[in-house]
Amino acid sequence: MVLLRRVRTMPARFALASALAVGVVSAIFVFLVARAWRKPNVVIVSLGAVRADTLDVWTQPNVFPSAEPVAPTLAHLCEVGVCFTQAYSNHPATRAAAATLLTGGLAAEHGVRGPLDGLRPTQRQLAELFASSGYDTGAVVGSYELDPIFGFRGFAEYDARFDEPIVGWGIDPVPVPSLRFFDRGWQRSARLNKLERNARKPDPMTTDSALGFAARHRARPFFLWVHYFAASPVWPAEGPPTPSVPLYVERVREADRELKRLLRGFVDLGLDRSTWFVVHGDTGFALLEHNDFGPGTSLYEPAVRVPLVVVPPRAALQKLGGRKVSTPVSLVDVAPTLVDCVGLPVHVAWRASGLGSWVGCRGESPPRGDALPLETYGLATAAASKEVRLPSGVAVRVGERLRAVRWQQWKYIVRELYPLLDIPAPAQVPPELVARLRRHEVYDLAADADERNNLAGQRPQIEQQLHAALESVLPAEP
């Protein structure tokens, strides 16, 4: 009787086991199909004040004995991904560069010119576009300059925790909150108070936070912006920082090591096969070229040339292979590129056409011939101001705005007076005085890569074309 019961129950058990097996196989199949068709992740990695030539070996044996590039991880990405060797930061200041990156616009659109400015609420931002398309969104930033109080929107998670000062050496370690005032005097005071206490995040903490976000959100598509403080300047309490090329190199190398740890973390999480990476410098950094040190106060090549590498997901990368693109591009191209490559169902009138034809998102397009706009208001601050005498005889302090275009092998720079951006009630400069004191610079970068020979007045036809190109993409303000 027991044997009979066993014989009778075997088919039922077999049927149950078969059903379970089919269910498991079906679930695995559905998971694999869903994973294959899942939207890709997108990660932007911004490296503070990292120059384009950090991809190279710096040949000063007494200072740099190593035969490897200053940033070896970044240089490796440039070999395996799509590397843009003539990439520019349109506005070489941390917050303005980030605003351009995340909106695809310039200061006239996003509103960030000086150190007290925030993004305009009317300008749509990249994180908002991803969030509206079903993505989880997060940001991990290493500098108070990118605090969300300045209008960075669309991020469900925003790590703006800062532990170390940017100005001074942290004599008063008590942290202060991030505050925003619409009165310039109050805002300037609040900004300095923050910079002297807790205004930057160490790069290792940035990596830890970014990998934590990726681990928490690995089951869903996500858009993540990671900003490393990297080589951004740290100022003493009084006066400018002491120029030190070795110190700059060491800070770049530290950020490069953290970039390597970040990428390794994505591999360990199994996310590299489904993630688009964009790695770039937010600004350049002058190392005493043209007697300039640091970012933001000039538009010469060391201050505006930055590394820019796009690394597609693993499958697309294998088909595309390493590629170097020498066509001049800029950070204004990044937002339309990512929207195009991921296929977000949004329609935005972008200023630039993007990089899609080079990174495999679109068919090859003809070579670009448009002028690339550059601008900075780094000299339109009280610290950098100069005194001029108005037609009425009154002496006032004003700053400078620099505008430029990079077109073919040429660069055309215009310097003109501009009201100070960080004080209440700045003096206004009459248009006729602006026109009279306006200065021009023209450089043939093919023959003069170091921009030593100003050709202004020597090539009038070229200069006229360059001026027309500048006014078409970056007109003078009334």
XYZ file of C-alpha atoms in Angstrom:
478
model
C 0.000 0.000 0.000
C 2.845 2.382 0.813
C 4.569 1.565 -2.472
C 1.306 2.179 -4.354
C 0.906 5.573 -2.747
C 4.427 6.470 -3.747
C 3.802 5.458 -7.320
C 0.612 7.463 -7.442
C 2.185 10.619 -6.005
C 5.271 10.678 -8.238
C 3.526 12.296 -11.229
C 2.133 15.083 -9.071
C 5.554 15.811 -7.572
C 7.131 15.684 -11.004
C 4.537 18.085 -12.359
C 5.145 20.480 -9.464
C 8.916 20.346 -9.993
C 8.469 20.894 -13.709
C 6.233 23.855 -13.117
C 8.747 25.364 -10.720
C 11.566 24.808 -13.183
C 9.600 26.424 -15.997
C 8.755 29.338 -13.711
C 12.371 29.869 -12.736
C 13.540 29.659 -16.356
C 10.801 32.067 -17.412
C 11.718 34.502 -14.647
C 15.391 34.360 -15.639
C 14.443 34.895 -19.289
C 12.246 37.875 -18.434
C 15.019 39.302 -16.240
C 17.621 38.926 -18.965
C 15.344 40.435 -21.611
C 14.418 43.308 -19.319
C 18.079 43.870 -18.521
C 19.011 43.818 -22.189
C 16.331 46.393 -23.013
C 16.785 48.495 -19.881
C 17.673 52.115 -20.368
C 21.408 52.679 -19.909
C 22.823 54.494 -16.914
C 24.557 57.830 -17.468
C 27.439 59.084 -15.325
C 29.157 62.455 -15.748
C 32.476 62.807 -13.927
C 33.720 66.397 -13.586
C 37.341 66.944 -12.553
C 37.992 70.352 -11.013
C 40.571 72.496 -12.854
C 42.223 69.623 -14.760
C 44.066 70.785 -17.887
C 43.918 69.005 -21.221
C 47.649 68.304 -21.246
C 47.461 66.187 -18.082
C 46.812 63.360 -20.539
C 50.460 63.731 -21.587
C 53.845 63.055 -20.014
C 55.329 66.276 -18.630
C 59.009 66.223 -19.507
C 60.769 68.063 -16.695
C 63.096 65.379 -15.237
C 63.952 67.312 -12.075
C 60.291 67.918 -11.274
C 58.436 65.002 -12.876
C 60.714 61.932 -12.894
C 57.852 59.602 -13.823
C 57.496 58.613 -17.471
C 53.738 58.127 -17.198
C 51.079 60.752 -17.967
C 50.116 63.141 -15.201
C 46.661 61.490 -15.158
C 47.213 57.847 -16.245
C 43.625 56.686 -15.676
C 42.284 59.568 -17.724
C 44.893 58.867 -20.410
C 43.796 55.212 -20.516
C 40.165 56.252 -20.983
C 41.334 58.449 -23.836
C 42.802 55.362 -25.501
C 39.746 53.112 -25.128
C 36.900 55.642 -25.420
C 36.137 58.561 -27.714
C 38.660 61.249 -26.795
C 38.153 64.862 -27.875
C 41.636 66.352 -28.046
C 40.429 69.910 -28.742
C 37.760 70.274 -26.034
C 37.037 73.589 -24.328
C 35.317 74.851 -21.223
C 33.080 77.643 -22.536
C 33.232 79.529 -19.237
C 36.266 78.510 -17.112
C 34.778 78.906 -13.643
C 33.432 75.979 -11.618
C 29.785 76.985 -11.252
C 29.465 78.527 -14.696
C 31.077 75.486 -16.337
C 28.678 73.174 -14.494
C 25.731 75.335 -15.527
C 26.813 75.063 -19.162
C 27.346 71.309 -18.808
C 23.891 70.666 -17.348
C 21.868 73.083 -19.486
C 23.681 73.157 -22.818
C 23.622 76.968 -22.642
C 25.930 79.899 -21.979
C 25.687 82.675 -19.392
C 23.106 84.527 -21.452
C 20.811 81.498 -21.058
C 21.602 80.015 -17.627
C 22.482 83.283 -15.884
C 25.720 82.317 -14.087
C 28.375 84.981 -14.594
C 29.892 85.912 -11.249
C 30.505 84.252 -7.860
C 27.103 85.234 -6.428
C 24.942 84.082 -9.352
C 22.647 81.062 -9.495
C 20.992 79.293 -12.399
C 17.807 80.785 -13.771
C 14.705 78.772 -12.816
C 13.403 78.969 -16.399
C 16.337 77.012 -17.850
C 15.654 73.256 -18.096
C 18.466 71.122 -16.754
C 19.758 67.716 -17.763
C 18.805 66.023 -14.478
C 15.220 67.235 -14.877
C 15.055 65.685 -18.356
C 16.340 62.346 -17.052
C 14.024 62.401 -14.025
C 10.984 63.072 -16.226
C 12.005 60.059 -18.350
C 11.956 57.635 -15.413
C 15.570 57.812 -14.248
C 16.781 57.915 -10.663
C 18.965 61.021 -10.354
C 21.797 61.878 -8.015
C 24.682 64.312 -7.603
C 27.836 64.162 -5.494
C 29.750 67.444 -5.598
C 33.104 68.357 -4.105
C 32.778 72.136 -3.959
C 30.468 74.659 -2.344
C 30.443 76.409 -5.725
C 28.034 73.634 -6.778
C 25.794 73.721 -3.733
C 22.125 73.198 -4.687
C 21.286 76.617 -3.228
C 22.643 77.996 -6.519
C 19.819 76.428 -8.490
C 21.009 72.980 -9.595
C 17.750 71.066 -9.987
C 16.336 67.689 -10.932
C 18.418 65.562 -8.548
C 16.475 63.362 -6.126
C 19.653 62.879 -4.080
C 22.253 65.648 -3.760
C 25.351 65.101 -1.619
C 26.635 68.595 -0.869
C 28.364 67.758 2.423
C 31.595 69.717 2.811
C 34.229 69.307 5.512
C 37.246 71.412 4.568
C 37.821 75.120 3.796
C 38.726 76.604 0.427
C 40.000 79.911 1.857
C 42.420 79.901 4.790
C 43.410 76.880 6.803
C 40.267 76.247 8.815
C 41.191 78.251 11.919
C 37.523 78.141 12.923
C 36.398 74.536 12.288
C 32.748 75.146 13.156
C 30.715 74.318 10.019
C 28.132 76.772 8.772
C 25.026 76.152 6.647
C 24.757 77.115 2.998
C 22.698 80.292 2.720
C 21.519 82.285 -0.268
C 20.567 85.961 -0.155
C 19.402 88.180 -2.970
C 21.200 91.131 -1.396
C 24.741 91.116 -2.817
C 26.327 92.385 0.375
C 24.758 89.667 2.513
C 25.482 87.002 -0.086
C 29.127 88.003 -0.360
C 29.513 87.768 3.428
C 27.752 84.382 3.595
C 29.921 83.060 0.777
C 33.189 84.063 2.457
C 31.981 82.606 5.758
C 31.327 79.284 4.026
C 34.613 79.264 2.085
C 36.602 79.748 5.304
C 34.999 76.797 7.091
C 33.339 73.944 5.224
C 33.365 74.400 1.444
C 34.956 71.317 -0.142
C 34.767 67.564 0.057
C 37.936 65.407 -0.045
C 38.056 63.389 -3.267
C 38.011 59.957 -1.516
C 34.719 60.883 0.166
C 33.309 61.829 -3.239
C 34.162 58.377 -4.591
C 32.628 56.641 -1.561
C 29.402 58.606 -1.897
C 29.147 58.044 -5.661
C 29.650 54.271 -5.340
C 27.077 54.205 -2.558
C 24.528 55.838 -4.857
C 25.335 53.373 -7.661
C 24.941 50.378 -5.334
C 21.586 51.604 -4.005
C 20.174 52.308 -7.464
C 21.723 49.508 -9.521
C 18.327 47.870 -10.128
C 17.003 50.903 -12.009
C 18.457 53.206 -14.669
C 20.102 56.240 -13.111
C 21.730 59.538 -14.000
C 24.622 60.454 -11.700
C 26.796 63.570 -11.697
C 30.084 63.207 -9.796
C 32.253 66.282 -9.248
C 35.758 65.996 -7.790
C 37.352 69.066 -6.243
C 40.636 67.755 -7.697
C 43.003 70.633 -8.580
C 40.595 73.519 -7.957
C 42.471 76.315 -6.167
C 42.683 76.559 -2.395
C 43.444 80.092 -1.239
C 45.350 81.335 1.813
C 43.549 83.722 4.121
C 45.451 86.684 2.672
C 46.734 87.132 -0.875
C 46.929 84.757 -3.819
C 48.174 81.158 -3.527
C 51.860 80.468 -4.047
C 52.307 79.030 -7.560
C 53.439 75.401 -7.344
C 53.448 73.165 -10.391
C 54.391 70.004 -8.409
C 51.512 70.592 -5.976
C 49.111 71.000 -8.892
C 50.347 67.747 -10.426
C 49.973 65.842 -7.151
C 46.379 67.008 -6.735
C 45.561 65.956 -10.300
C 47.111 62.549 -9.635
C 45.100 62.119 -6.439
C 41.883 62.833 -8.336
C 43.011 60.456 -11.089
C 43.486 57.681 -8.510
C 39.963 58.295 -7.242
C 38.658 58.168 -10.814
C 40.284 54.742 -11.152
C 38.641 53.581 -7.908
C 35.263 54.877 -9.108
C 35.516 53.020 -12.416
C 36.679 49.833 -10.668
C 33.681 50.093 -8.366
C 31.316 50.205 -11.341
C 33.005 47.117 -12.790
C 32.648 45.291 -9.454
C 28.946 46.216 -9.371
C 28.507 44.922 -12.929
C 27.371 48.349 -14.117
C 30.061 49.059 -16.707
C 28.233 47.059 -19.388
C 25.171 49.328 -19.171
C 26.611 52.773 -18.401
C 27.598 55.782 -20.481
C 30.498 57.693 -18.921
C 31.452 61.276 -19.735
C 34.686 62.360 -18.027
C 35.887 65.943 -18.391
C 37.722 68.811 -16.763
C 35.438 71.635 -15.702
C 38.083 74.326 -16.306
C 41.712 74.520 -17.274
C 44.413 75.921 -15.011
C 47.083 78.449 -15.986
C 50.510 77.562 -14.612
C 52.154 80.968 -15.096
C 51.539 81.046 -18.839
C 50.896 84.681 -19.740
C 51.825 85.472 -16.101
C 48.536 83.920 -15.003
C 47.994 81.300 -12.288
C 44.779 79.380 -11.767
C 41.466 79.181 -13.624
C 38.872 81.713 -14.621
C 40.729 84.941 -15.387
C 41.816 84.401 -18.998
C 40.756 82.658 -22.201
C 44.187 81.456 -23.264
C 44.538 77.752 -24.035
C 45.817 76.546 -20.618
C 42.781 78.097 -18.905
C 40.090 76.804 -21.276
C 41.379 73.555 -22.839
C 40.105 70.533 -20.895
C 40.066 66.759 -21.279
C 36.787 65.306 -22.570
C 36.247 61.561 -23.003
C 33.018 59.710 -23.771
C 32.982 56.001 -22.915
C 29.883 54.121 -24.167
C 28.572 50.946 -22.497
C 30.807 47.899 -22.956
C 29.004 46.363 -25.950
C 28.948 49.633 -27.889
C 32.526 50.342 -26.874
C 33.724 47.072 -28.410
C 32.101 47.992 -31.725
C 33.264 51.599 -31.647
C 36.802 51.123 -30.348
C 39.158 53.871 -29.254
C 38.907 57.065 -31.268
C 40.523 60.487 -31.114
C 38.625 63.492 -32.467
C 40.570 66.688 -33.194
C 37.566 68.845 -34.157
C 37.099 71.665 -31.584
C 34.142 70.932 -29.282
C 33.081 72.208 -25.867
C 31.082 71.438 -22.743
C 28.007 72.965 -24.356
C 27.918 69.819 -26.529
C 27.546 67.351 -23.641
C 23.847 67.740 -22.764
C 22.466 67.273 -26.302
C 24.836 64.319 -26.784
C 23.525 62.402 -23.776
C 19.882 63.097 -24.579
C 20.518 61.908 -28.129
C 22.504 58.778 -27.218
C 20.128 57.584 -24.508
C 17.080 58.447 -26.590
C 15.182 60.541 -24.057
C 11.717 61.441 -25.357
C 12.223 65.191 -24.942
C 12.481 68.065 -27.363
C 14.885 70.866 -26.491
C 16.202 73.625 -28.742
C 19.885 73.090 -27.992
C 22.505 75.721 -28.726
C 24.911 73.042 -30.049
C 24.413 69.912 -32.164
C 26.308 67.603 -29.815
C 28.851 64.841 -30.307
C 26.530 62.036 -31.394
C 28.119 61.453 -34.804
C 31.487 60.701 -33.162
C 30.295 58.471 -30.322
C 28.122 56.187 -32.420
C 24.684 57.646 -31.717
C 24.120 59.036 -35.217
C 25.534 58.580 -38.683
C 28.620 60.520 -39.611
C 27.959 64.198 -40.187
C 30.073 66.627 -42.217
C 32.895 68.455 -40.387
C 31.672 71.259 -38.161
C 32.544 74.782 -39.176
C 30.721 76.748 -36.494
C 32.545 79.144 -34.178
C 33.043 77.911 -30.635
C 32.165 80.549 -27.982
C 34.283 81.241 -24.880
C 33.713 83.791 -22.122
C 34.794 84.640 -18.591
C 33.827 87.204 -15.986
C 36.633 86.235 -13.617
C 38.060 89.767 -13.729
C 34.675 91.393 -13.026
C 35.069 91.084 -9.254
C 36.108 93.517 -6.554
C 39.374 91.633 -5.961
C 40.366 91.925 -9.641
C 38.926 95.392 -10.301
C 40.762 98.394 -11.676
C 40.144 102.118 -11.566
C 38.984 104.055 -14.635
C 37.924 107.659 -15.025
C 34.482 108.316 -16.468
C 33.887 111.147 -18.993
C 32.515 113.172 -16.091
C 35.887 112.984 -14.367
C 34.694 110.646 -11.603
C 37.023 107.703 -10.871
C 35.268 104.344 -10.398
C 36.347 100.734 -10.018
C 35.222 98.323 -12.730
C 36.058 94.866 -13.981
C 36.531 93.158 -17.329
C 34.559 90.710 -19.403
C 36.466 88.525 -21.869
C 34.757 87.081 -24.947
C 36.338 84.845 -27.565
C 35.696 82.480 -30.436
C 37.702 79.481 -31.568
C 37.154 79.156 -35.330
C 39.213 76.922 -37.622
C 42.819 77.520 -36.499
C 42.069 80.974 -35.146
C 41.263 82.392 -31.733
C 39.857 85.892 -31.351
C 39.670 87.467 -27.872
C 37.930 90.712 -26.911
C 38.551 92.435 -23.565
C 36.035 95.059 -22.460
C 35.076 96.889 -19.283
C 32.239 95.401 -17.244
C 30.436 96.273 -13.976
C 31.582 94.390 -10.871
C 29.455 91.322 -10.144
C 30.064 90.841 -6.415
C 29.301 94.210 -4.826
C 26.051 96.111 -4.208
C 25.293 98.913 -6.691
C 28.328 98.514 -8.971
C 29.344 101.467 -11.127
C 27.922 101.315 -14.649
C 30.321 101.914 -17.518
C 29.086 104.152 -20.365
C 28.963 102.276 -23.711
C 31.210 104.843 -25.385
C 33.927 104.219 -22.767
C 33.567 100.442 -23.223
C 34.014 100.859 -26.975
C 37.008 103.190 -26.599
C 38.891 100.902 -24.205
C 37.980 97.615 -25.908
C 41.045 95.530 -26.866
C 41.384 92.691 -29.364
C 43.731 89.723 -29.679
C 44.085 87.389 -32.674
C 46.091 84.155 -32.612
C 46.850 81.573 -35.262
C 46.902 78.440 -33.097
C 48.290 76.289 -35.911
C 51.459 78.382 -36.033
C 51.417 79.812 -32.502
C 50.027 77.249 -30.063
C 51.331 79.212 -27.051
C 49.497 82.406 -28.139
C 52.567 84.618 -28.020
C 52.136 86.534 -31.278
C 49.061 88.775 -31.240
C 48.082 89.376 -34.870
C 45.474 92.050 -34.134
C 45.633 94.688 -36.886
C 47.850 92.521 -39.103
C 45.165 90.327 -40.711
C 42.191 92.713 -41.121
C 40.094 90.388 -43.306
C 40.470 87.454 -40.918
C 39.863 89.729 -37.946
C 36.670 91.031 -39.517
C 35.407 87.488 -40.063
C 36.307 86.516 -36.508
C 34.563 89.582 -35.077
C 31.403 88.764 -37.038
C 31.555 85.175 -35.780
C 31.956 86.393 -32.194
C 29.006 88.760 -32.402
C 26.827 85.999 -33.891
C 27.436 83.492 -31.083
C 28.330 85.747 -28.135
C 27.161 89.321 -28.726
C 28.253 92.290 -26.680
C 25.850 93.181 -23.894
C 24.004 96.502 -24.072
